[in-house]
Coordinates of C-alpha atoms and ligand atoms in Angstrom, one line a residue:
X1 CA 0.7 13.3 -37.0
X2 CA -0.6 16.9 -38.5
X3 CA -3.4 17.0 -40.5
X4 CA -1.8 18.3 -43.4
X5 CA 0.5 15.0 -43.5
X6 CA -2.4 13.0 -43.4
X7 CA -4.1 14.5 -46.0
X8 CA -1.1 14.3 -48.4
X9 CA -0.9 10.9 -47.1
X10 CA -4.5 10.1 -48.1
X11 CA -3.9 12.2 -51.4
X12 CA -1.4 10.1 -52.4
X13 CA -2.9 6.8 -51.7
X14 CA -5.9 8.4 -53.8
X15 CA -3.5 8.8 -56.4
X16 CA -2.1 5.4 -56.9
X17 CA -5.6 4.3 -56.8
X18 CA -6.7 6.6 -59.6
X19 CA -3.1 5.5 -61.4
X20 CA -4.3 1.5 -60.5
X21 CA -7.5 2.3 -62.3
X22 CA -6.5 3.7 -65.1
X23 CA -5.0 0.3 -66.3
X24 CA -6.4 -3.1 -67.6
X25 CA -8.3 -3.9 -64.0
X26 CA -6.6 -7.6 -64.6
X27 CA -3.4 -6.2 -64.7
X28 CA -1.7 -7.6 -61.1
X29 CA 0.9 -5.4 -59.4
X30 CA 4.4 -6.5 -59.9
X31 CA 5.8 -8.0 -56.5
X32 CA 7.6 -4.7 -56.0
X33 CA 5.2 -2.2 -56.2
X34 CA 2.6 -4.5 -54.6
X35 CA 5.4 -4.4 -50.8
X36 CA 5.6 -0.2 -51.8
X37 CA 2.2 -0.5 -51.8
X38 CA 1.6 -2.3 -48.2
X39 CA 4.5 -0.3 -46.5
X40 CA 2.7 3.0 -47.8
X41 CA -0.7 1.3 -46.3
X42 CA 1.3 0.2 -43.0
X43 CA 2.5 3.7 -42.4
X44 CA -1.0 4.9 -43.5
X45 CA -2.9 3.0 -40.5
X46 CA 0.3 3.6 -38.5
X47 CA -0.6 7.3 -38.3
X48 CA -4.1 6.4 -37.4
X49 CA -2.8 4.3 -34.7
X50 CA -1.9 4.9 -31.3
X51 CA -1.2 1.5 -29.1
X52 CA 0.9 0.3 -26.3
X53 CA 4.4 -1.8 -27.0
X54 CA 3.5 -4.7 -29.4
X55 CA 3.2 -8.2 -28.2
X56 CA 3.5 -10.9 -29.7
X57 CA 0.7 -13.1 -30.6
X58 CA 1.0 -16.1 -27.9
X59 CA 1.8 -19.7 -29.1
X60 CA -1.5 -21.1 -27.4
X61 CA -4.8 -18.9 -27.3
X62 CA -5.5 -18.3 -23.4
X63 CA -7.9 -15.9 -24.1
X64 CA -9.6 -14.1 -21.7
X65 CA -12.8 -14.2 -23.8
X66 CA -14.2 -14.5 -27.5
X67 CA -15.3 -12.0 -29.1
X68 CA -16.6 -12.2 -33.0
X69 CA -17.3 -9.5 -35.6
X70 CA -18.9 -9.0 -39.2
X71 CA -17.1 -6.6 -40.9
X72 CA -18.7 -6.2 -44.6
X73 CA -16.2 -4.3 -47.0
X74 CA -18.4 -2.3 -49.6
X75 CA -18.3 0.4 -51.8
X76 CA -17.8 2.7 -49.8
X77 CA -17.5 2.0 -46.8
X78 CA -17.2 -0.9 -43.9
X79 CA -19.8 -2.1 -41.9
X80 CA -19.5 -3.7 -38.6
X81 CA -21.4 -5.6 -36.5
X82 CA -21.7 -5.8 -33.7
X83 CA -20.7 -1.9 -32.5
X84 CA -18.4 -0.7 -30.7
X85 CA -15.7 -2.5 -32.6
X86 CA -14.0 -2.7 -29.2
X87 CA -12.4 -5.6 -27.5
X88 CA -10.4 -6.3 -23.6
X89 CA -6.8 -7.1 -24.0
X90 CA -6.6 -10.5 -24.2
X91 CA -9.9 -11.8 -26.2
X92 CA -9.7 -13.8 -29.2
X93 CA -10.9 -11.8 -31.9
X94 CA -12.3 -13.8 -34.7
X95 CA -13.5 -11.2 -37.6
X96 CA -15.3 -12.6 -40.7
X97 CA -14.7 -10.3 -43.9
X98 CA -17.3 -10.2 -46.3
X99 CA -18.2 -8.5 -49.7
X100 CA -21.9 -8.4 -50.6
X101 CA -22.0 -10.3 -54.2
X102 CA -23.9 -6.6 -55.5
X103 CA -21.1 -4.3 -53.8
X104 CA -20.6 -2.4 -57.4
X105 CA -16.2 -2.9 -56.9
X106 CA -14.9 -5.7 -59.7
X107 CA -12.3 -6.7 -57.1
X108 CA -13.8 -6.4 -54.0
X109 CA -12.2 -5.1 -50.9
X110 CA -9.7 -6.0 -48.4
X111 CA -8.9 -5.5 -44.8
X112 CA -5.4 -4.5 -43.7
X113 CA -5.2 -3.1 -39.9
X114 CA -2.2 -1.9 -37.7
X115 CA -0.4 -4.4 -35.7
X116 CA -3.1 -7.4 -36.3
X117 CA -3.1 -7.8 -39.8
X118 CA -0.2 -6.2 -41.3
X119 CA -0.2 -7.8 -44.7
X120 CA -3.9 -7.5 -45.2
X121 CA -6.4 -10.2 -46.2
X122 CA -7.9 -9.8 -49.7
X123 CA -12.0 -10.7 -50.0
X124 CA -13.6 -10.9 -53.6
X125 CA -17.3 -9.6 -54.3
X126 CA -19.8 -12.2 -52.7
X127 CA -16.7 -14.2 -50.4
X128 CA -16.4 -14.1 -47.2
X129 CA -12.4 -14.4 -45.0
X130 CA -12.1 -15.5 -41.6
X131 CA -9.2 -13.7 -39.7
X132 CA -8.6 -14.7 -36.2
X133 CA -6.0 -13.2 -33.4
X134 CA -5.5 -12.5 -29.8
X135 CA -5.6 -9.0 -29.2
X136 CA -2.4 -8.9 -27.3
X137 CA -1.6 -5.3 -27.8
X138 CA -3.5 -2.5 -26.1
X139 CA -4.4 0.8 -27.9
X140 CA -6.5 2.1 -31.0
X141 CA -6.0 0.6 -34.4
X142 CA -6.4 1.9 -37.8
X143 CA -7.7 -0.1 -40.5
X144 CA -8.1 0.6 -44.5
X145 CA -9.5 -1.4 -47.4
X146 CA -6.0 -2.7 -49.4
X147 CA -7.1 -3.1 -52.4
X148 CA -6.2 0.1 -54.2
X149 CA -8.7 -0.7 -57.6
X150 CA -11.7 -1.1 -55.6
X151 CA -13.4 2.2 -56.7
X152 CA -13.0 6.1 -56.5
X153 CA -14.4 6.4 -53.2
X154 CA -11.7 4.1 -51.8
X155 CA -9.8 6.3 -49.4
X156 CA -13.3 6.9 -47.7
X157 CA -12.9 3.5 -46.7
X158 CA -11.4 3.3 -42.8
X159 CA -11.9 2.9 -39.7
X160 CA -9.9 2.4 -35.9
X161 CA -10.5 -1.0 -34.1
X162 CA -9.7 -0.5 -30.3
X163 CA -8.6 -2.7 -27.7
X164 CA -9.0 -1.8 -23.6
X165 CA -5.9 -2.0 -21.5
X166 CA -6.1 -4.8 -19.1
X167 CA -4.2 -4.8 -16.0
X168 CA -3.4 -7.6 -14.9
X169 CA -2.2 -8.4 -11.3
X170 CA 1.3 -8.9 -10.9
X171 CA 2.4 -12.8 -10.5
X172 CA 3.9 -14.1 -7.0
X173 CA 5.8 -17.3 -7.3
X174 CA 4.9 -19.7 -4.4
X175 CA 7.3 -22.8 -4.5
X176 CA 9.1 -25.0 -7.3
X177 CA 9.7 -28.6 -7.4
X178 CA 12.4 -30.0 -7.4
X179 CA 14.7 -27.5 -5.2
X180 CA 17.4 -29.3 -6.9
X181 CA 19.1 -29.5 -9.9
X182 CA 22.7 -30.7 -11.8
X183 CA 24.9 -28.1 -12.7
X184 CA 24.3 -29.1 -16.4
X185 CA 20.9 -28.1 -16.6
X186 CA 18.3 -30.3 -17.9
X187 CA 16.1 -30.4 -14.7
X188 CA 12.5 -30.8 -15.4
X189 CA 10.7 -27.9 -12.5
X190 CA 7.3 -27.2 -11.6
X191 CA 6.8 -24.0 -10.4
X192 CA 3.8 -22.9 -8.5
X193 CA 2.2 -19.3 -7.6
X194 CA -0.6 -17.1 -9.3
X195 CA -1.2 -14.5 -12.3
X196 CA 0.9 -16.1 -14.8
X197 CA 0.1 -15.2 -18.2
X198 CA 0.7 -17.0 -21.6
X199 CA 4.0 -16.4 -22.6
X200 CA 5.8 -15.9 -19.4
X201 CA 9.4 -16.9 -19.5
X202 CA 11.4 -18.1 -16.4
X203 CA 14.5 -17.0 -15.7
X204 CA 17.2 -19.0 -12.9
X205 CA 19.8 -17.0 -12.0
X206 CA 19.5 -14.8 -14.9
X207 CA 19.6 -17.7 -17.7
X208 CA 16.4 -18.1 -19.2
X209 CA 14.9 -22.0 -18.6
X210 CA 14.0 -23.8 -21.6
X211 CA 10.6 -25.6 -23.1
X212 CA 8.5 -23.1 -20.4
X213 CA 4.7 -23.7 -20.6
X214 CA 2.5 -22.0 -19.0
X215 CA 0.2 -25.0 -17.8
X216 CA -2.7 -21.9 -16.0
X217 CA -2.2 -19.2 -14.5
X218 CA -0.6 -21.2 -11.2
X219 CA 1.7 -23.3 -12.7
X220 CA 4.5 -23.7 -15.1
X221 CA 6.1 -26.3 -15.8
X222 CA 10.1 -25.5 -17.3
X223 CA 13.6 -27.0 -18.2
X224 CA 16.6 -26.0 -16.1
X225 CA 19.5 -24.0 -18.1
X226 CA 23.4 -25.0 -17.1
X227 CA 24.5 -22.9 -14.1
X228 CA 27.8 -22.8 -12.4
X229 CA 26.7 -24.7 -8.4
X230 CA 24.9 -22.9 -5.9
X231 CA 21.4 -21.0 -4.5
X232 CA 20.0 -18.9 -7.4
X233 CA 16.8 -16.7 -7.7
X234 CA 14.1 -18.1 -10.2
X235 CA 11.8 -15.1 -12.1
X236 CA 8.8 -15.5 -14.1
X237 CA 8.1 -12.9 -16.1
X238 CA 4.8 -12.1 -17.9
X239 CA 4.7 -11.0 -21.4
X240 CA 2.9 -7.5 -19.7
X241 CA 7.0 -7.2 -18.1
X242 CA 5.4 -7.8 -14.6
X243 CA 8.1 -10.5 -12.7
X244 CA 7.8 -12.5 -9.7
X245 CA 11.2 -13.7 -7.8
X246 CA 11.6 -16.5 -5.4
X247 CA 14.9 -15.8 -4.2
X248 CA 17.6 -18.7 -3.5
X249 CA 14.9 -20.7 -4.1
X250 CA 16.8 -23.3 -6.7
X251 CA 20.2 -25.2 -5.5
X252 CA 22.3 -26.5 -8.6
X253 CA 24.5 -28.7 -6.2
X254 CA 27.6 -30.3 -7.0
X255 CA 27.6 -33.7 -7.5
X256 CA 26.7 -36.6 -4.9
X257 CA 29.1 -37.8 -2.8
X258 CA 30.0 -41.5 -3.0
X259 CA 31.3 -44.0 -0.5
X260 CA 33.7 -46.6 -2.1
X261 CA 35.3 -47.6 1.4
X262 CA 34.8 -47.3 4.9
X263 CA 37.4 -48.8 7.4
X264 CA 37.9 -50.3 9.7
X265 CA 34.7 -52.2 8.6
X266 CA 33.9 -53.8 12.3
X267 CA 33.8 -52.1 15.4
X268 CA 31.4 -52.5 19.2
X269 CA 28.3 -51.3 19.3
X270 CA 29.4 -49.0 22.0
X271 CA 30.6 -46.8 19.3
X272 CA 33.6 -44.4 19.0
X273 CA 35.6 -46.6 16.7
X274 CA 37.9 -44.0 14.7
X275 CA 36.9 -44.8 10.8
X276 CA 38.2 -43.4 7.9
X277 CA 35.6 -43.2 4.9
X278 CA 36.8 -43.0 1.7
X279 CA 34.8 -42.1 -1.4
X280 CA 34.1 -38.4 -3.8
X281 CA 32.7 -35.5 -3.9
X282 CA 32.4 -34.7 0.1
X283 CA 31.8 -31.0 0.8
X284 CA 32.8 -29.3 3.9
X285 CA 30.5 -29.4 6.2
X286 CA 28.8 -33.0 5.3
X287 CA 27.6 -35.2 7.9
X288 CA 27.3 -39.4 8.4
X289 CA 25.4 -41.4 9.6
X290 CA 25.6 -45.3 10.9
X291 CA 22.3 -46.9 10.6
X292 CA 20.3 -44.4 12.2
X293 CA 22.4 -42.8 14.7
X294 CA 24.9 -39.9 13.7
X295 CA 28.8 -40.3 13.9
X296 CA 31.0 -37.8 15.7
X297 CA 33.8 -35.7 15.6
X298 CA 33.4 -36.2 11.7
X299 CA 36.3 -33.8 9.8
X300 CA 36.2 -34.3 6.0
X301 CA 39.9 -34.2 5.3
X302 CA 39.6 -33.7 1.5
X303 CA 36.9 -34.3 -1.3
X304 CA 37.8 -37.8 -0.9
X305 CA 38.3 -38.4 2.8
X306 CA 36.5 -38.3 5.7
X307 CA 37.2 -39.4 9.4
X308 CA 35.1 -40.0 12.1
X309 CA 33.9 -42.1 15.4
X310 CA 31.0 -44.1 15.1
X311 CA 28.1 -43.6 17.2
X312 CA 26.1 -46.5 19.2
X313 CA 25.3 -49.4 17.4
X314 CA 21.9 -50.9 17.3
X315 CA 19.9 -52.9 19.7
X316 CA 18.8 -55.7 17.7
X317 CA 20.3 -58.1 15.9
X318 CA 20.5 -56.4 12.3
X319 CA 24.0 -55.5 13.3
X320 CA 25.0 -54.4 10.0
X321 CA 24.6 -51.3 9.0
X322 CA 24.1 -48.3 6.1
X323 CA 26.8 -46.1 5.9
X324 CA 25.6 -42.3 4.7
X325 CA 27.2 -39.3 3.8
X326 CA 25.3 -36.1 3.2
X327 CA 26.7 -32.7 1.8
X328 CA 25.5 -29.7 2.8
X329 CA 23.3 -29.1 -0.2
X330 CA 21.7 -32.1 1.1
X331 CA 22.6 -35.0 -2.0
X332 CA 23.8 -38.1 -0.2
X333 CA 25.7 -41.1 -1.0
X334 CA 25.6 -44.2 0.9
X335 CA 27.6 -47.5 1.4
X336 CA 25.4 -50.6 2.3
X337 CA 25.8 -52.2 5.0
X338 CA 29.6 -50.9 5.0
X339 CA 30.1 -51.5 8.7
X340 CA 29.0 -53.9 10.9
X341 CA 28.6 -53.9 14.9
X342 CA 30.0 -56.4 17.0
X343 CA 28.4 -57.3 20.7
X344 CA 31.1 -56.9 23.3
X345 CA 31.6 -58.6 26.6
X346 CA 28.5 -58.2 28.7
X347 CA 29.7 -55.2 31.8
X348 CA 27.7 -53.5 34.0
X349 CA 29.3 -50.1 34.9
X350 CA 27.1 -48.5 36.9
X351 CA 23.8 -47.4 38.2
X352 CA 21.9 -44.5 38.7
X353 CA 20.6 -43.5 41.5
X354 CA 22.6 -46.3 43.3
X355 CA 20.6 -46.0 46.4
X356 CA 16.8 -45.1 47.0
X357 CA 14.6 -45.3 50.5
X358 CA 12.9 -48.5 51.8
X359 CA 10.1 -49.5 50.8
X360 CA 9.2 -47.8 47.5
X361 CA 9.3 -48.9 44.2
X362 CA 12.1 -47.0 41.9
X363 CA 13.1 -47.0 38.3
X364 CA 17.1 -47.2 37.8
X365 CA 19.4 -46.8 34.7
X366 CA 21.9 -49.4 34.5
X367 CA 25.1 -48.3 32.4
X368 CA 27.4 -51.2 30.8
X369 CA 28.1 -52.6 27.5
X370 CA 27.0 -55.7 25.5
X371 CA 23.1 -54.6 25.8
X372 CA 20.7 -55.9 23.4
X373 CA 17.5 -56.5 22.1
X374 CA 18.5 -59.3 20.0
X375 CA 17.9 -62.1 22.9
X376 CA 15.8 -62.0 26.2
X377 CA 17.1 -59.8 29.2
X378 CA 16.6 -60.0 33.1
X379 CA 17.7 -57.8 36.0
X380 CA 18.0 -59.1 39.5
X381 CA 19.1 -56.3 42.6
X382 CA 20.1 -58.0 46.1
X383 CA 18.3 -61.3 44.4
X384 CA 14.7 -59.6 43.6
X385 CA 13.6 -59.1 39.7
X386 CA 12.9 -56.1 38.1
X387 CA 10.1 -55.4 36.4
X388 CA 9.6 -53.1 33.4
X389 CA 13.2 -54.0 32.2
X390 CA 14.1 -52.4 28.6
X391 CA 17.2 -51.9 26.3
X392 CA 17.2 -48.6 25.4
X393 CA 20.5 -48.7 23.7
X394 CA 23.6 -50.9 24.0
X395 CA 25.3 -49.6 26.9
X396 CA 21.5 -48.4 28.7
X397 CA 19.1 -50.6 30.5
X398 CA 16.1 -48.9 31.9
X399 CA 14.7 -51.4 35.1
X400 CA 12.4 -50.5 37.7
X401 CA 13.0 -52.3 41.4
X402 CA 9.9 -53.0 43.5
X403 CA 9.9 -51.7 47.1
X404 CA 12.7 -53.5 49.2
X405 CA 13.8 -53.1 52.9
X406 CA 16.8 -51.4 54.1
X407 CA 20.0 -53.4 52.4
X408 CA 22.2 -53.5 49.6
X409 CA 22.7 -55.6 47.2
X410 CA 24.4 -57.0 43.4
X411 CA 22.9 -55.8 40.5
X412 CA 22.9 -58.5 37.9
X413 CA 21.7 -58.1 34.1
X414 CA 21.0 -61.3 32.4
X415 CA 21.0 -61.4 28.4
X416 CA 20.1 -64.4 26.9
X417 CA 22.5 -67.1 28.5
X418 CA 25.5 -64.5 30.0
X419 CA 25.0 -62.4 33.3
X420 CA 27.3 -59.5 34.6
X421 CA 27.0 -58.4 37.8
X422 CA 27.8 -55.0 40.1
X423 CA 28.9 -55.8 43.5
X424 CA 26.8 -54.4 46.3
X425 CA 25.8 -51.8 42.8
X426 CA 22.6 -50.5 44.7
X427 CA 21.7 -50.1 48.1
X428 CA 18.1 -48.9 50.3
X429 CA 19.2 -46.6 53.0
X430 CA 16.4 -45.0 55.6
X431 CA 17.3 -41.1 55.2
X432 CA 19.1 -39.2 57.8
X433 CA 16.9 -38.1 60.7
X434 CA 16.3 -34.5 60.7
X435 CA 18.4 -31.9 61.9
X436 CA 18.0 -30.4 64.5
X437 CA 19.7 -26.7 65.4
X438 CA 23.5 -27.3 65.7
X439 CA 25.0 -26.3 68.8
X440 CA 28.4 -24.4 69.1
Ligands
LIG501 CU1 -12.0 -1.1 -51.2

């Protein structure tokens, strides 16, 4: 602002003091000329101001440190203690106005300063004001006294309050929990990283998150706005207008699927019984599961179909099993206990290897149906037991033979009171004499 501007500036507010004076000194201002009054004094320390972009004064005082000041209005002049009247972005300023009960003014004085304390605080002779704020806005800031009547030397009485640019790092978002939320909103998220300052806001895809706290400087907590379904970015921004983005990092999924039938109800625990499972909600792409083994060939036909051949059943006797479906975005729904395994006919199908030398102890994998846990099980080959016999699943046995001259054999698998047998199933056979060079 040029000097001369000032200095009519400062003449005029001379002038309505001289005016002020000139009356009864218990005369108030009318409410109108008492707002001309503090919009001339605004513009006044305006023009001695020169600051960064105002920000607000946060709802909670996180303050980076406290900082306290005497300033002691008199006639003249202020006084303040201690010097420099300097502060770091961030600090809680607490300044205590006082009047000395002498200072020769009938009305005391007043403190009104640029951007902190806009409508001035009024402090009779011999009081003292506390006025406390956060200095949230960088830059130099010009004060005067507001009290127009306080004497002719009045417009000497000014002064510039300065607070230090702080810059602070920029803020990283880390992770937020849950990674999950309804469509409608409403999802209580934690969200984890560093440098977050009082007064951030949070942003998910663009829509700004509801009741956001700023629980330190590595954690928010927030409330999820409504979004149409899908991966959206999540932003905290700090009040300095540094942002953080964790990209696709929240899902608003569709709804969970449900199961409200799966049928047939019954089928082998060999698996690959053709079901049809009926329910809502299934997304392309979802997958089920029987107990804890995963079907096959699933196709979801529609939102409310799904086909599919079951996979093994189990081993032991729980024979009844959870039904699951999960959609791609990973919400489930399941049926329990919605289909149940049956144990069919004990077979033997095959083995493998089916022939081994003499002589040497060998592990073999017996392939049939009917295998389970449920009851005790033996193998026999050519009449000898196996040792080490297991039920890996309900069509695999896992036996080893101990060493056995050259012969052949049944196999026989015994569970609980029923046996099945393979015919001649495994046979010890010396191996072929070497080769010698074939002659033409
Ligand atoms: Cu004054």
């Amino acid at each position: 602002m040029p000097r001369a501007i000032i200095t009519a500036v400062a003449l005029l507010f001379v002038a309505i003091g001289a005016v002020a004076q000139e009356h009864d000194q218990s005369m108030t201002m009318t409410p109108l000329a008492q707002e001309e009054h503090l919009t001339h004094l605004r513009e006044l320390v305006a023009s001695m101001s020169s600051h960064g972009p105002v920000i607000p004064q946060p709802d909670s005082v996180g303050a980076a440190a406290a900082k306290n000041f005497t300033v002691t209005a008199k006639s003249f002049n202020f006084s303040i203690s201690p010097t420099p009247f300097t502060v770091n972005q961030g600090d809680l300023v607490t300044i205590t106005l006082t009047v000395p009960s002498n200072d020769p003014s009938t009305v005391g004085h007043g403190l009104l300063m640029e951007t902190y304390i806009l409508n001035g605080v009024d402090c009779p002779k011999g009081q003292s004001k506390q006025i406390q704020f956060t200095a949230t806005t960088f830059g130099t800031f010009g004060f005067v006294c507001d009290i127009p009547d306080c004497g002719s030397g009045h417009s000497l009485m000014s002064g510039n309050f300065t607070v230090v640019k702080v810059a602070n790092p920029a803020p990283t978002v880390s992770s937020i929990a849950p990674t999950t939320g309804s469509q409608a909103g409403g999802t209580a998220v934690t969200i984890t990283g560093t440098g977050f300052l009082t007064g951030a806001t949070v942003k998910f895809g663009g829509t700004s998150a509801t009741n956001v706290s700023v629980v330190s400087a590595t954690s928010i907590t927030a409330t999820t706005p409504a979004h149409a379904a899908g991966k959206v970015d999540v932003v905290v921004t700090n009040s300095d207008s540094q942002s953080a983005t964790l990209a696709q990092s929240f899902t608003y999924a569709l709804p969970a699927p449900t199961i409200s039938d799966v049928s047939p109800a019954t089928g082998p625990t060999t698996g690959l019984t053709p079901v049809t499972i009926t329910g809502t909600n299934f997304q392309s792409g979802a997958t089920v599961t029987f107990g804890t083994r995963p079907a096959t060939d699933v196709t979801v036909v529609s939102a409310t179909s799904i086909t599919a051949l079951t996979p093994l059943g189990p081993t032991s006797e729980q024979l009844a099993v959870n039904v699951v479906v999960t959609n791609p975005d990973a919400t489930t729904g399941t049926a329990n206990n919605a289909f149940t395994y049956t144990v069919p006919a004990l077979t033997v199908v095959s083995v493998t290897p089916n022939l081994a030398v003499p002589n040497a102890p060998i592990t073999i994998a017996i392939f049939g149906a009917g295998f389970t846990s449920a009851v005790s099980s033996s193998v026999t080959v050519a009449g000898v037991a196996a040792t080490n016999v297991q039920v890996i699943d309900p069509v695999t046995i896992l036996a080893t033979l101990p060493s056995h001259a050259v012969g052949r054999g049944d196999v026989v698998v015994t569970i609980g009171g029923t046996s099945a047998t393979l015919t001649n199933g495994f046979s010890w056979q010396n191996p072929p004499p070497k080769r010698r060079a074939v002659k033409h």
